[in-house]
Amino acid sequence: MTARVVTIFSMKPQKVPAYTGAAIDRMETRVVKVQLNGEPREVPEGLTLAALLDWLGLPRDRVAVERNLEIVPRSGWDATLIQSGDRLEVVHLVGGGLE
């Protein structure tokens, strides 16, 4: 797995991804490279799919997640660790209809 260490600075405390739950002013964390909706991204190492959604600020009840061309059931998000090189598609569901 390819990972590197980056330092994240913030002017105000921010919530660390759901897997730690601690508030920070400065944090060093390892990151992994993934493809997220077709774009290269670096995300904190050790995130689950559920924690990634929290980190991205997406509502869990309105998204579907595909990892490496396979849809991951919502029941598996907490147990699915993101790995370097993963290809992730997160689709935000919206309601609506014809009048």
Coordinates of C-alpha atoms in Angstrom, one line a residue:
M1 CA 0.0 0.0 0.0
T2 CA 1.3 3.4 -0.9
A3 CA 1.0 6.1 1.8
R4 CA 2.7 9.3 2.6
V5 CA 2.6 11.7 5.6
V6 CA 1.1 15.1 5.2
T7 CA 0.6 17.9 7.7
I8 CA -2.8 19.5 7.8
F9 CA -3.1 23.0 9.3
S10 CA -6.4 24.7 10.2
M11 CA -7.2 28.1 11.5
K12 CA -9.9 26.6 13.6
P13 CA -10.4 23.2 15.2
Q14 CA -12.1 20.7 12.9
K15 CA -13.5 17.3 13.5
V16 CA -11.2 14.5 12.6
P17 CA -12.8 11.8 10.5
A18 CA -15.3 9.6 12.3
Y19 CA -12.8 6.9 13.1
T20 CA -11.1 9.0 15.7
G21 CA -13.7 11.6 16.8
A22 CA -11.1 14.1 18.2
A23 CA -10.9 17.8 17.6
I24 CA -7.6 19.2 16.2
D25 CA -5.7 22.3 15.4
R26 CA -2.8 20.6 13.7
M27 CA -2.6 17.0 12.7
E28 CA -0.1 14.7 10.8
T29 CA -1.8 11.9 9.0
R30 CA -1.0 9.3 6.4
V31 CA -2.9 9.5 3.2
V32 CA -3.7 7.0 0.4
K33 CA -4.4 7.8 -3.2
V34 CA -7.7 6.8 -4.7
Q35 CA -9.9 7.6 -7.6
L36 CA -13.1 9.3 -6.4
N37 CA -15.8 9.8 -9.0
G38 CA -13.1 9.7 -11.7
E39 CA -10.8 12.2 -10.0
P40 CA -7.5 11.5 -8.2
R41 CA -7.8 12.2 -4.5
E42 CA -5.8 11.7 -1.4
V43 CA -7.8 10.6 1.7
P44 CA -6.7 9.8 5.2
E45 CA -5.4 6.3 5.6
G46 CA -7.5 3.9 7.6
L47 CA -10.9 5.3 6.6
T48 CA -13.8 2.9 6.1
L49 CA -16.4 3.8 3.5
A50 CA -18.7 5.1 6.2
A51 CA -16.0 7.3 7.6
L52 CA -15.2 8.6 4.1
L53 CA -18.8 9.7 3.6
D54 CA -18.6 11.5 7.0
W55 CA -15.2 13.1 6.0
L56 CA -16.8 14.3 2.7
G57 CA -19.8 15.6 4.5
L58 CA -22.2 13.4 2.6
P59 CA -25.5 12.1 4.1
R60 CA -25.4 8.3 4.3
D61 CA -29.1 7.9 3.7
R62 CA -28.9 9.5 0.2
V63 CA -25.9 8.0 -1.4
A64 CA -24.8 4.7 -3.1
V65 CA -21.2 3.6 -3.1
E66 CA -19.3 1.5 -5.7
R67 CA -15.8 0.3 -4.9
N68 CA -13.7 -1.2 -7.7
L69 CA -16.8 -1.8 -10.0
E70 CA -18.8 -3.5 -7.2
I71 CA -21.7 -1.8 -5.3
V72 CA -21.1 -2.0 -1.6
P73 CA -24.2 -2.6 0.4
R74 CA -24.9 0.0 3.1
S75 CA -24.5 -2.8 5.7
G76 CA -20.9 -3.3 4.7
W77 CA -19.7 0.4 4.8
D78 CA -18.4 0.2 8.4
A79 CA -16.3 -2.8 7.7
T80 CA -14.9 -1.8 4.3
L81 CA -11.5 -0.2 4.5
I82 CA -10.4 2.1 1.7
Q83 CA -7.1 0.9 0.1
S84 CA -4.6 2.8 -2.0
G85 CA -5.6 2.5 -5.6
D86 CA -9.3 2.0 -4.9
R87 CA -11.7 3.3 -7.6
L88 CA -14.7 4.8 -5.8
E89 CA -17.9 6.1 -7.2
V90 CA -20.3 7.9 -4.8
V91 CA -23.7 8.7 -6.2
H92 CA -25.9 11.2 -4.4
L93 CA -29.5 10.3 -4.8
V94 CA -32.1 13.1 -5.3
G95 CA -35.8 12.8 -5.3
G96 CA -38.2 14.3 -7.6
G97 CA -40.7 13.5 -10.2
L98 CA -42.9 14.6 -13.0
E99 CA -45.9 16.8 -12.4

